[in-house]
Coordinates of C-alpha atoms and ligand atoms in Angstrom, one line a residue:
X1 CA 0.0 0.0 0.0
X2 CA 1.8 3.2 -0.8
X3 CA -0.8 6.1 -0.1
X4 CA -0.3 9.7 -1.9
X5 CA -0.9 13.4 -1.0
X6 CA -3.5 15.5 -1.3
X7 CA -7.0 13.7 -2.4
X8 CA -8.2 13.6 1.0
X9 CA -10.8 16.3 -0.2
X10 CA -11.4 14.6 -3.2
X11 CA -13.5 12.3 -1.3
X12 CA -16.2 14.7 -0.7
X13 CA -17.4 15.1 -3.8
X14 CA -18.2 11.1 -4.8
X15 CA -21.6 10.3 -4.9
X16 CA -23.2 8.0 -2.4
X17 CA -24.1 4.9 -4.3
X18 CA -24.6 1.5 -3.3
X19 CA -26.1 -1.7 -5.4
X20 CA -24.8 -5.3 -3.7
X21 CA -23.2 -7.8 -5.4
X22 CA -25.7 -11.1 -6.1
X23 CA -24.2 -14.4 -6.2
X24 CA -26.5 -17.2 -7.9
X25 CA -28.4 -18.8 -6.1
X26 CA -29.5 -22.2 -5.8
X27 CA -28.2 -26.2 -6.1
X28 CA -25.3 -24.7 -8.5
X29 CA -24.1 -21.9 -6.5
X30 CA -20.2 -21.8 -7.0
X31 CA -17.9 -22.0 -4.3
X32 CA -16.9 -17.9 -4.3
X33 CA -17.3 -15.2 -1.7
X34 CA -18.4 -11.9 -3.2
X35 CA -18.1 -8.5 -1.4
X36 CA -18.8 -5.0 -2.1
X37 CA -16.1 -2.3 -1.8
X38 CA -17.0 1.1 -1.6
X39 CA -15.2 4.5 -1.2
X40 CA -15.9 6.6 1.4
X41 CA -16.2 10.2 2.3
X42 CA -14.1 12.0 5.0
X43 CA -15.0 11.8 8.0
X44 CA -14.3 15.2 9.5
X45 CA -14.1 17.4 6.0
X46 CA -13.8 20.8 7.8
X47 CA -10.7 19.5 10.0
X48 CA -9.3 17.5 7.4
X49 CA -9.3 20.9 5.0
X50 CA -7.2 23.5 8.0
X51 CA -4.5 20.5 8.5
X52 CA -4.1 20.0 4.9
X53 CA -3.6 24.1 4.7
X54 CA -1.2 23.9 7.2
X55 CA 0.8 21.2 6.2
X56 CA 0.1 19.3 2.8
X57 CA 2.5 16.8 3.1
X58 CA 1.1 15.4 7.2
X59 CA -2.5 15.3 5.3
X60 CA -0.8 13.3 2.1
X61 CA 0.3 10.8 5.0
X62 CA -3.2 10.1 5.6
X63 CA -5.4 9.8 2.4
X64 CA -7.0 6.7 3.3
X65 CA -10.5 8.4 2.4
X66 CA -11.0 7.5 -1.1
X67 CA -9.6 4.1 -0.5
X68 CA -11.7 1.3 -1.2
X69 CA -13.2 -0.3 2.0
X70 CA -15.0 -3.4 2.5
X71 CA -17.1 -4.1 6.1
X72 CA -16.4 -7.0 7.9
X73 CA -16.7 -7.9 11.8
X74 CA -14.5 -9.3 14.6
X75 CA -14.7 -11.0 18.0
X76 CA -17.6 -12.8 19.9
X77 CA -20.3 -10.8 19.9
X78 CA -19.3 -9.4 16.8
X79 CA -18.0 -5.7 16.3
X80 CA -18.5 -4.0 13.2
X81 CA -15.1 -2.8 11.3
X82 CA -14.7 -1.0 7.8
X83 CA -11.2 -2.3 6.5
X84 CA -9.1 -1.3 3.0
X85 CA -8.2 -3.8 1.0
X86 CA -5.2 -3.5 -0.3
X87 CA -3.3 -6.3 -2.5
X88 CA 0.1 -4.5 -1.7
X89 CA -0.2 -6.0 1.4
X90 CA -0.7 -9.2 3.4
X91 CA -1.7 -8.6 7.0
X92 CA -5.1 -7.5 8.3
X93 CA -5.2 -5.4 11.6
X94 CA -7.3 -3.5 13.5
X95 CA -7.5 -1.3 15.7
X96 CA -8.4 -1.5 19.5
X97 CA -9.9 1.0 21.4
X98 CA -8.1 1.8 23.8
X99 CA -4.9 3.1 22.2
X100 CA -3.6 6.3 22.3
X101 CA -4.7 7.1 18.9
X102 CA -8.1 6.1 19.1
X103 CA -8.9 7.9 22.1
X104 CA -7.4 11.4 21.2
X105 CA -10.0 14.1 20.8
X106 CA -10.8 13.4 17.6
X107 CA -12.1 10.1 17.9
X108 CA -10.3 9.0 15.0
X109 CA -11.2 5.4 15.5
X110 CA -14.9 5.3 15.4
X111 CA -16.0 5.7 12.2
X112 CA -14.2 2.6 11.4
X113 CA -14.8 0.6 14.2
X114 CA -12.7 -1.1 16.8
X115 CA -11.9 -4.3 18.5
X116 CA -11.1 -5.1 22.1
X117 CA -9.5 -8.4 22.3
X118 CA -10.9 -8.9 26.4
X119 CA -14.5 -8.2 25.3
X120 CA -14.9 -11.0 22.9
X121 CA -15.2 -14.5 23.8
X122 CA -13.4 -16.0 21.1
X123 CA -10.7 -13.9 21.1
X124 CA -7.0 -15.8 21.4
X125 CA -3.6 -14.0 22.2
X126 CA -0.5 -15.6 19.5
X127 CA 2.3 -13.2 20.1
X128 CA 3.0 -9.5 20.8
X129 CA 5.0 -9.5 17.7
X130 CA 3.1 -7.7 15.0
X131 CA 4.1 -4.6 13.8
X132 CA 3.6 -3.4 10.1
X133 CA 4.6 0.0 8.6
X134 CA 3.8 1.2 5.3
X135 CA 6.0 3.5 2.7
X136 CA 4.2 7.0 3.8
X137 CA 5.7 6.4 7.2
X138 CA 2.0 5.3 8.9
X139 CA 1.6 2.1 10.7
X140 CA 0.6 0.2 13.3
X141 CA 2.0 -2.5 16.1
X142 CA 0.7 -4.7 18.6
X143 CA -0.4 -8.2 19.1
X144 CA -1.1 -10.9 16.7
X145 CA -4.3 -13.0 17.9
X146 CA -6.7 -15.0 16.7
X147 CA -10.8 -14.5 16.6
X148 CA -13.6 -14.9 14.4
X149 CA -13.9 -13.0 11.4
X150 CA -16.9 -12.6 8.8
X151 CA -17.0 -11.0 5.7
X152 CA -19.0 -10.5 3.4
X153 CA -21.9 -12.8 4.7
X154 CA -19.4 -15.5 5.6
X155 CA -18.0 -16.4 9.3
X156 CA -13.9 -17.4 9.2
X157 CA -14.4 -19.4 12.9
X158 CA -10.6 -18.8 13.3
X159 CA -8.5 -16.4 11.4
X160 CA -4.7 -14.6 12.9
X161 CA -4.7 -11.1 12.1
X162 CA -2.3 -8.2 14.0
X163 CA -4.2 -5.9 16.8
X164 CA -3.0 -2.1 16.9
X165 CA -2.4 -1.5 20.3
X166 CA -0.4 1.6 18.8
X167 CA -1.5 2.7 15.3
X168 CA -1.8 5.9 13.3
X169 CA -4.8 5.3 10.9
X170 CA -7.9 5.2 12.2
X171 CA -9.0 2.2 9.8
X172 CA -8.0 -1.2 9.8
X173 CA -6.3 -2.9 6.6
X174 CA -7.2 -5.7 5.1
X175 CA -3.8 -7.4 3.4
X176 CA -4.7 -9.9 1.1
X177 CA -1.2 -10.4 -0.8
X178 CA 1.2 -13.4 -0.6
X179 CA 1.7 -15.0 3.1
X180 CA 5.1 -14.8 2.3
X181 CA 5.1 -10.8 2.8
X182 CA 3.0 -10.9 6.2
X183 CA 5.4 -9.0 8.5
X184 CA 5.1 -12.0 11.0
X185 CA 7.7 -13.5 8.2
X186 CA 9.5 -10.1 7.1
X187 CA 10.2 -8.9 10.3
X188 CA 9.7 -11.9 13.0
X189 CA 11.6 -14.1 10.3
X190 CA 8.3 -16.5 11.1
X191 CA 6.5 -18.9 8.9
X192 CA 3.4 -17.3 6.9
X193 CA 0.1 -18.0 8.9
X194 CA -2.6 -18.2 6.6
X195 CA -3.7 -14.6 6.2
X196 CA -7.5 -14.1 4.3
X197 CA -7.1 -16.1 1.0
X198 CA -5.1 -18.4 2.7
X199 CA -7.6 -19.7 5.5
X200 CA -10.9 -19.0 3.2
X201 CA -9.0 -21.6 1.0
X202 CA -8.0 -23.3 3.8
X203 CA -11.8 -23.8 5.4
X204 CA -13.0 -24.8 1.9
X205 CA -15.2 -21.7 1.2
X206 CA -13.1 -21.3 -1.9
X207 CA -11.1 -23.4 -4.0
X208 CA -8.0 -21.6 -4.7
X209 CA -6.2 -18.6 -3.2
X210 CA -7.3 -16.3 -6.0
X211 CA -9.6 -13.4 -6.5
X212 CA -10.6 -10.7 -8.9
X213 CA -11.0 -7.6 -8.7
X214 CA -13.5 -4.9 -10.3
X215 CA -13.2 -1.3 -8.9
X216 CA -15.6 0.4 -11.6
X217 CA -15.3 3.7 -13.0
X218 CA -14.0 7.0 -11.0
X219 CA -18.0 8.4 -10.6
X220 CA -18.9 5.0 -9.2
X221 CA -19.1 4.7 -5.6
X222 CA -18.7 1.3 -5.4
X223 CA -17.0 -1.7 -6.9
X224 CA -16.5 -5.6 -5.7
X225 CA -13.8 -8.1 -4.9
X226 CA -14.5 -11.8 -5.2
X227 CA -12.8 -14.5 -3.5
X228 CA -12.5 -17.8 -5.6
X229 CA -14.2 -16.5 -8.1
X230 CA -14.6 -14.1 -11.8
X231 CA -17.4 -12.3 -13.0
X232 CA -17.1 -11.9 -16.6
X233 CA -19.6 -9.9 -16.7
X234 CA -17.5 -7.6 -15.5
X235 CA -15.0 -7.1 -18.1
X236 CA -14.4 -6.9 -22.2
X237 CA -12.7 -9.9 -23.8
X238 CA -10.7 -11.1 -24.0
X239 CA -9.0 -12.0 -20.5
X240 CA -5.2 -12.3 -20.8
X241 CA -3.2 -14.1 -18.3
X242 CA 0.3 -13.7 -17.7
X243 CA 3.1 -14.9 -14.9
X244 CA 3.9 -12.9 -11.9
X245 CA 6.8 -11.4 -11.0
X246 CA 9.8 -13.0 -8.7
X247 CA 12.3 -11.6 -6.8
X248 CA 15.4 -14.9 -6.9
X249 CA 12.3 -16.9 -7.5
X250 CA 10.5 -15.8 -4.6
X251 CA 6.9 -14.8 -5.1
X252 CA 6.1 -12.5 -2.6
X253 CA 4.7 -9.1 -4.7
X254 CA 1.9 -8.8 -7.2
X255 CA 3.9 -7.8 -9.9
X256 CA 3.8 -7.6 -13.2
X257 CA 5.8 -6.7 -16.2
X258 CA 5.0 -3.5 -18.0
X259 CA 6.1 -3.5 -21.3
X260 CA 5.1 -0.2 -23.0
X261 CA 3.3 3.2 -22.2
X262 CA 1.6 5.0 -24.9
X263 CA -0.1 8.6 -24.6
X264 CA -2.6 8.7 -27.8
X265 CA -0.2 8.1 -30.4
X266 CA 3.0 8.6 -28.4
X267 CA 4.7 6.5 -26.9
X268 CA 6.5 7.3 -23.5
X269 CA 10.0 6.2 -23.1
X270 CA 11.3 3.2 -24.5
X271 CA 9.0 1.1 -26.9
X272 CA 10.0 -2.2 -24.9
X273 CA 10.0 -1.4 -21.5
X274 CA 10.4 -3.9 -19.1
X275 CA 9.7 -2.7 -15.9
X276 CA 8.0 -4.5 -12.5
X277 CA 4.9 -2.7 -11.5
X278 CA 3.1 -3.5 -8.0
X279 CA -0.8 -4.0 -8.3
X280 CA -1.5 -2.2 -5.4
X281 CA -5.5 -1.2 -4.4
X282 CA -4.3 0.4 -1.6
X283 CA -2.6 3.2 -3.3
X284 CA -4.7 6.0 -5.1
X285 CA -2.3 7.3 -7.2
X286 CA 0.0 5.6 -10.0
X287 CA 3.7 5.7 -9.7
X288 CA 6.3 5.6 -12.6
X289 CA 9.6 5.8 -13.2
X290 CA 10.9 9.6 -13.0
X291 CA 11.8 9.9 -16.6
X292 CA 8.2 8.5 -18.1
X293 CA 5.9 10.9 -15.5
X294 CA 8.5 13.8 -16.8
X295 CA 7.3 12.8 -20.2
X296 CA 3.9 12.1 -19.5
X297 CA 3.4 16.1 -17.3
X298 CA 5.2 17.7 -20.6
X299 CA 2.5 16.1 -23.0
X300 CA -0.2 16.7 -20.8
X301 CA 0.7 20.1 -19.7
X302 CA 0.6 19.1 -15.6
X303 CA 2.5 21.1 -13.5
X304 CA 4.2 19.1 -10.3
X305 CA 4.4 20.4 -6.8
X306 CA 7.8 19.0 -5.5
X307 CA 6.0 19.3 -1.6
X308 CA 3.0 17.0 -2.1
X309 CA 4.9 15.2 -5.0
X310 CA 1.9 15.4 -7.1
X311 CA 0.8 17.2 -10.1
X312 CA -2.2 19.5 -10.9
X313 CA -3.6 19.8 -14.1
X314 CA -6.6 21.9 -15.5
X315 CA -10.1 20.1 -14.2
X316 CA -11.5 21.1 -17.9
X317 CA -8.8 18.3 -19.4
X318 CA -11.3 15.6 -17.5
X319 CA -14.0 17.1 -20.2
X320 CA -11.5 17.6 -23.3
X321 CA -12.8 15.0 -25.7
X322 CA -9.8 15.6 -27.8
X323 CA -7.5 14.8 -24.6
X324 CA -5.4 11.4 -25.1
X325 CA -5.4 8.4 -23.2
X326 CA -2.8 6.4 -21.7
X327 CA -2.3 3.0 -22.6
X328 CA -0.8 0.4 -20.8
X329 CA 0.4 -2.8 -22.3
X330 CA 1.6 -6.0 -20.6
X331 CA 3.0 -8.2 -23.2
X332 CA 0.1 -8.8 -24.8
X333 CA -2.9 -7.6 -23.2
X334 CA -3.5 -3.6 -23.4
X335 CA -5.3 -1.2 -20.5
X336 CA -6.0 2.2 -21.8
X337 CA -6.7 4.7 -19.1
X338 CA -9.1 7.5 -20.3
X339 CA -7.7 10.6 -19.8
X340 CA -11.2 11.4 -17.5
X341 CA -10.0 8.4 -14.8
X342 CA -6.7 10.3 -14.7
X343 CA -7.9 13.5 -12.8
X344 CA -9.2 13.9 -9.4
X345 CA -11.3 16.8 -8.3
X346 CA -9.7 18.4 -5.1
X347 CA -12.8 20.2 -3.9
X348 CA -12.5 21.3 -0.9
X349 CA -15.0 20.4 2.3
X350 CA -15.6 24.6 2.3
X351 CA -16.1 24.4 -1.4
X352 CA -13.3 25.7 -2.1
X353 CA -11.2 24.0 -4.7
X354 CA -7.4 24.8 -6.0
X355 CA -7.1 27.1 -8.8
X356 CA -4.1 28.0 -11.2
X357 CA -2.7 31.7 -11.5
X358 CA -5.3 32.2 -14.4
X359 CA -8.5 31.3 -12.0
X360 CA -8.9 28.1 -13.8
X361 CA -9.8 24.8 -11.4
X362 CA -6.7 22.9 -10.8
X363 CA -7.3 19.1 -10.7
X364 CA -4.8 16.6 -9.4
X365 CA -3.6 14.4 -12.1
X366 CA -3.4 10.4 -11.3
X367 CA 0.1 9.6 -12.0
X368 CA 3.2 10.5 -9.8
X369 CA 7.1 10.2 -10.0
X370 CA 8.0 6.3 -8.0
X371 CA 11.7 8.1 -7.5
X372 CA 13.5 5.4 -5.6
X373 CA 10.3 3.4 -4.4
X374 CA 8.7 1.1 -6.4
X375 CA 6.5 1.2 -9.5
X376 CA 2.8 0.9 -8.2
X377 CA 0.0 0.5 -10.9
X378 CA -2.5 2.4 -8.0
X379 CA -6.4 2.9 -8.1
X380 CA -6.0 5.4 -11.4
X381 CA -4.6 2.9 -13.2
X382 CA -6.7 -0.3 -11.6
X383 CA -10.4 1.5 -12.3
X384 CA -9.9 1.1 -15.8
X385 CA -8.9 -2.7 -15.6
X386 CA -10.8 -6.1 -14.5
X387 CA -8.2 -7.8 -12.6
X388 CA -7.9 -11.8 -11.4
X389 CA -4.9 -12.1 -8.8
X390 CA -3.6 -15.9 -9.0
X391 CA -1.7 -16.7 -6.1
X392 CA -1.8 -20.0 -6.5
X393 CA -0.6 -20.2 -9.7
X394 CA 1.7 -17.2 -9.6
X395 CA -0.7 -15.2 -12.4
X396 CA -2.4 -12.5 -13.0
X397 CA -5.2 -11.7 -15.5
X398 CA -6.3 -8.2 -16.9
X399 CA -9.0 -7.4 -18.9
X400 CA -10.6 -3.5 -19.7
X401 CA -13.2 -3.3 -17.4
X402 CA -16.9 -2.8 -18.4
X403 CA -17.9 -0.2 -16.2
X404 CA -20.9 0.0 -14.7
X405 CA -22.2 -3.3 -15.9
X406 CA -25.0 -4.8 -13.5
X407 CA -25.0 -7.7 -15.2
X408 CA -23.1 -10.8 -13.2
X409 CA -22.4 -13.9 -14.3
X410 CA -19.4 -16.0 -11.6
X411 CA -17.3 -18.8 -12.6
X412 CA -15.4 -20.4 -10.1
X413 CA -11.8 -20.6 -10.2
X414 CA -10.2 -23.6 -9.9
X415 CA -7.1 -25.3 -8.7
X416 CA -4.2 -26.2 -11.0
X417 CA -3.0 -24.2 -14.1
X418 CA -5.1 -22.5 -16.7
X419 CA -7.3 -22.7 -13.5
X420 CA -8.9 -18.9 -14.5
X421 CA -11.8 -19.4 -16.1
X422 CA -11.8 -17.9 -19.8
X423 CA -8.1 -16.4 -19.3
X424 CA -6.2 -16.9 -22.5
X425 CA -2.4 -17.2 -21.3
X426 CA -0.2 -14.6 -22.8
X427 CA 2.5 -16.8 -25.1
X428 CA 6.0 -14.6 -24.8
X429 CA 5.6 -13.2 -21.4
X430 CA 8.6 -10.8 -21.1
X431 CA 10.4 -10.9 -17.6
X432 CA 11.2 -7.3 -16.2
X433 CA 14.5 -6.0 -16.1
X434 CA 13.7 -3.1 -13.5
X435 CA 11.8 -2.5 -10.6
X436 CA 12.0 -5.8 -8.6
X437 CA 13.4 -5.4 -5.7
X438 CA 13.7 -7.9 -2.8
X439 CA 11.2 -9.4 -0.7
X440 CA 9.5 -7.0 1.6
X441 CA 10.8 -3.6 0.0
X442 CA 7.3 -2.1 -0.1
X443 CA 6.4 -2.6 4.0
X444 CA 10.1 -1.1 5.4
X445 CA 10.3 2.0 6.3
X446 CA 13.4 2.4 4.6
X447 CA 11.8 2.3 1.6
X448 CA 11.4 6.0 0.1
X449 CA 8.2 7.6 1.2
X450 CA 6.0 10.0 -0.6
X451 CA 8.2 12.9 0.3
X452 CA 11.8 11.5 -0.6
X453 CA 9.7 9.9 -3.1
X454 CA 10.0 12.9 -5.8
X455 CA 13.9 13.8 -5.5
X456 CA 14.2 12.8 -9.7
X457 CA 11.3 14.7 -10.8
X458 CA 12.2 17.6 -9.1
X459 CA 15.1 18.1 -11.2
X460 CA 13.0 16.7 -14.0
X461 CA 10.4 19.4 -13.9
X462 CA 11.9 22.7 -12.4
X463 CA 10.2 24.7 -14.9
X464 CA 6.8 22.9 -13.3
X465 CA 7.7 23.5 -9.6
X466 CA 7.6 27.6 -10.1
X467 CA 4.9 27.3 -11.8
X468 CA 3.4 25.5 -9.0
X469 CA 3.7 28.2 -6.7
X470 CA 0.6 29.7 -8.7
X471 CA -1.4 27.1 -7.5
X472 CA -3.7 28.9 -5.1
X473 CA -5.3 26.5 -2.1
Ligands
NAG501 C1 -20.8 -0.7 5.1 O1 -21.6 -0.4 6.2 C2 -22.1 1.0 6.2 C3 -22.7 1.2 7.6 O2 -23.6 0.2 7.8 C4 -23.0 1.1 5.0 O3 -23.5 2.4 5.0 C5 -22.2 0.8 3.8 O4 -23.0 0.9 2.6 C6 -21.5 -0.5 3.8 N1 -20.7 -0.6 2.7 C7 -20.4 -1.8 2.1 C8 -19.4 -1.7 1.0 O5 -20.9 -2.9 2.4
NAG502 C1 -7.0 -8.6 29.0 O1 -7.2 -8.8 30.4 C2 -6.0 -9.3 31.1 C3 -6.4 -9.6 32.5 O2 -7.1 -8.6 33.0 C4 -4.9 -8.3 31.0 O3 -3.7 -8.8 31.7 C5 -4.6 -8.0 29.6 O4 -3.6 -7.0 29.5 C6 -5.8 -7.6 28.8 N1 -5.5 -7.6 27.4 C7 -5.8 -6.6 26.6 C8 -5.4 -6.8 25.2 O5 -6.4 -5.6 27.0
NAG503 C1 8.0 -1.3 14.8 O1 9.0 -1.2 13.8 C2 9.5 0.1 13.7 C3 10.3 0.2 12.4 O2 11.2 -0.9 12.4 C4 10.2 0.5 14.9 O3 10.7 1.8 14.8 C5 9.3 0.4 16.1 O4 10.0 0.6 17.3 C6 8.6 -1.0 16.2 N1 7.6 -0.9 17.1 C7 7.5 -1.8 18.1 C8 6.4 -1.7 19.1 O5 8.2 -2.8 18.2
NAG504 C1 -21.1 4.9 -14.4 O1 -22.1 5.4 -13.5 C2 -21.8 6.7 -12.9 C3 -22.9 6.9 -11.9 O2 -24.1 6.8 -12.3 C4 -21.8 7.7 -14.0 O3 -21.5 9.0 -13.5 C5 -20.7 7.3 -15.0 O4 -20.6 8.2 -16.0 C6 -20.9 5.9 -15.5 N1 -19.7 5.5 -16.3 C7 -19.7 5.1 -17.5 C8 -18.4 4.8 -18.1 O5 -20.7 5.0 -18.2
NAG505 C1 -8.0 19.5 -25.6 O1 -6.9 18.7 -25.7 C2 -6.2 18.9 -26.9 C3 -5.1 17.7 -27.0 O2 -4.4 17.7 -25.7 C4 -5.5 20.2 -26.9 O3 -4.8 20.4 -28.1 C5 -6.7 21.3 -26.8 O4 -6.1 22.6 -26.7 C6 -7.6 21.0 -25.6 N1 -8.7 21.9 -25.7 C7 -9.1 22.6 -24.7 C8 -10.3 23.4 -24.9 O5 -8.5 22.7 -23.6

């Protein structure tokens, strides 16, 4: 999960829309767990809106509000949580009540629910070694234990997941990447435990540790992930499948290779890149290598702000018919990003929202410099894409989404290879050359945060950053 600055007030302007997810029913019925995600809108707009004027970076740190959230509950009786999922990552935690964070004046905690591990009756204590920390520098640490968990309509009797007795979000996380990059392995040097997929696998709700994936367009509220299971409904053939990445053989990231860029007719950098991206939900923004965003902000006309390391660009580009999109190509299959799923509104909770010098609305634009972090295919770039994570296998399969569709129709996934149902396997895979990095790179704090994040494209873009100045909050 690498969060990004600035679109904490986005959230406020995204419509409030709901429609569930509907599984077939009867004799038939597939072995797949379907849930709803939804975005969701800020919690305290008006506080939210004086700390990002007084310090734009501290507010970047936090922009878990148009993350994608799914509602689960914990413990005996059960208490309701709202969790992001996030397939950077492989631990879930929540948050307890009593910590310092969640009872500072705020309230931080409530909206998203809490757990105390003494109040539930099912609750069992494993270790007091959890403690996870993501690029932006947020984080949490506590206890791992062991309770019930249900989501989406479905009880886990027993499933291990990290307790923040000391956090700094006030939402839980719900990991659902390879065991092997649970911190209780990274950091504890531990065996995996199965985490989500893992145990929903293990209990036999599904079949295989895979799921897909279908966050629907920026103006819809709500999209759905589903466990064992793809909708193809949901997406326009045909459905490509190609191998994930390794690090030494080690499959610990959801990564794959991306192989060329292309805005409109342009294409950005090298025709044949070869560059490991993470396919990360819990990251809003898209990060690139340095030299392709400084391409991508000249063609575009974005100016960057070197403080937020993000770039603004006129909202009236969202509407510009004539504007080019950006196409992404793995091998084989192709995602192209309309230009309109590349810019986020910034409206303010006062109604206020960020001009340029000239009065016009400044948008922020979806796509920011990587610098010495990884390459992260975020939210801008997953909207546009129906996506099937393989674990099992090691795969991944990508299709353009078909947004909106109401139409569902699931097919289980099964267990072996070619186990996605109608994926066509991509024949010459190319295997990246750049932007693997070892095991656990994305979780430590070592890695570059947003801030450091942007050193390259600061350079890059000089001309940009004055002319950021003129970008009036
Ligand atoms: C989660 O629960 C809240 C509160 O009950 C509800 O408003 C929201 O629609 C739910 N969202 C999802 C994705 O289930
Ligand atoms: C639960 O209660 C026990 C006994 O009172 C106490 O020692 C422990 O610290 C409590 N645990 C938590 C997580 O609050
Ligand atoms: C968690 O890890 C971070 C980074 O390694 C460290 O600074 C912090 O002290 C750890 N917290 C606990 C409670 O062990
Ligand atoms: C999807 O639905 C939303 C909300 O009704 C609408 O604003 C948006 O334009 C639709 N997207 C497409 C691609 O039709
Ligand atoms: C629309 O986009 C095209 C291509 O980027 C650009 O040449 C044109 O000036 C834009 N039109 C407006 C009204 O901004």
């Amino acid at each position: 999960m690498r969060k990004s600055s600035l679109i904490a007030a986005a959230a406020a302007t995204f419509a409030h829309v709901t429609h569930g997810l509907s599984l077939p029913k009867g004799r038939h019925e597939p072995r797949v767990l379907g849930l709803e995600t939804q975005r969701r809108a800020p919690r305290n707009p008006v506080h939210r809106d004086k700390l990002r004027k007084r310090d734009t970076l501290e507010v970047g740190l936090d922009n878990e509000e148009t993350l994608y959230f799914i509602n689960g509950t914990v413990g005996t009786p059960p208490t309701s949580v709202r969790l992001h999922i996030d397939t950077g990552s492989s631990d879930l935690w929540v948050n307890t009540p009593a910590s310092e964070f969640c009872t500072s004046a705020s309230n931080p905690c409530a909206y998203a629910g809490t757990y105390s591990a003494n109040s539930s009756s099912t609750y069992q204590y494993i270790a007091s070694n959890f403690n996870i920390s993501y690029v932006d520098g947020s984080g949490a640490s506590g206890d791992y234990v062991s309770d019930t968990v249900t989501i989406g309509g479905q009880t886990i009797g027993r499933l291990q997941f990290g307790v923040g007795y000391s956090s700094t979000n006030g939402q839980g996380i719900l990991g659902i990447g390879y065991p092997l990059n649970e911190v209780q392995v990274g950091r504890a040097g531990l065996q995996p435990y199965n985490n989500l997929p893992a145990q929903l696998v293990a209990d036999g709700v599904i079949q295989s540790m895979a799921y897909s994936i279908w966050l629907n367009d920026l103006d819809a509220n709500t999209g759905n992930i589903l466990f064992g299971g793809v909708d193809t409904e949901k997406y326009i053939p045909p459905l490509m499948s190609l191998p994930v990445e390794s690090a030494s053989g080690v499959y610990a990231e959801l990564m794959v290779t991306l192989t060329r860029l292309q805005l409109g007719e342009q294409i950005i950098g090298s025709p044949d890149l070869a560059i490991a991206v993470l396919l990360d939900t819990g990251s809003s923004l898209t990060y690139l290598p340095d030299p392709l965003v400084s391409d991508i902000y000249a063609a575009v006309g974005a100016v960057f702000d070197s403080d937020a390391n993000a770039a603004y660009v006129p909202c009236s580009l969202a509407r510009n018919a004539s504007a080019p999109s950006l196409t992404f190509t793995f091998s084989e299959p192709s995602i192209t990003v309309e230009m309109n799923e590349l810019i986020l509104d910034l409206v303010t909770a006062s109604g206020r929202r960020p001009t340029f010098d000239n009065g016009s609305p400044a948008c922020l634009f979806g796509i920011g410099p990587a610098g010495a972090g990884t390459y992260v295919l975020g939210d801008t770039f997953l909207r546009s894409a129906y996506v099937v994570y393989d674990l099992e296998n090691n795969e991944i399969a990508f299709a353009p989404s078909s947004f909106n569709s109401s139409a569902t129709r699931i097919a289980e996934i099964g267990r072996g290879r070619d186990a996605i149902p109608g994926a066509t396997r991509v024949s010459n895979p190319v295997k990246a050359t750049e932007g693997l990095r070892g095991r656990n790179a994305k979780k430590s704090t070592a890695v570059a945060g947003p801030g450091s994040g942007g050193m390259g494209i600061m350079i890059a873009c000089v001309a940009f950053v004055v002319a950021v100045a003129g970008v009036v909050f």
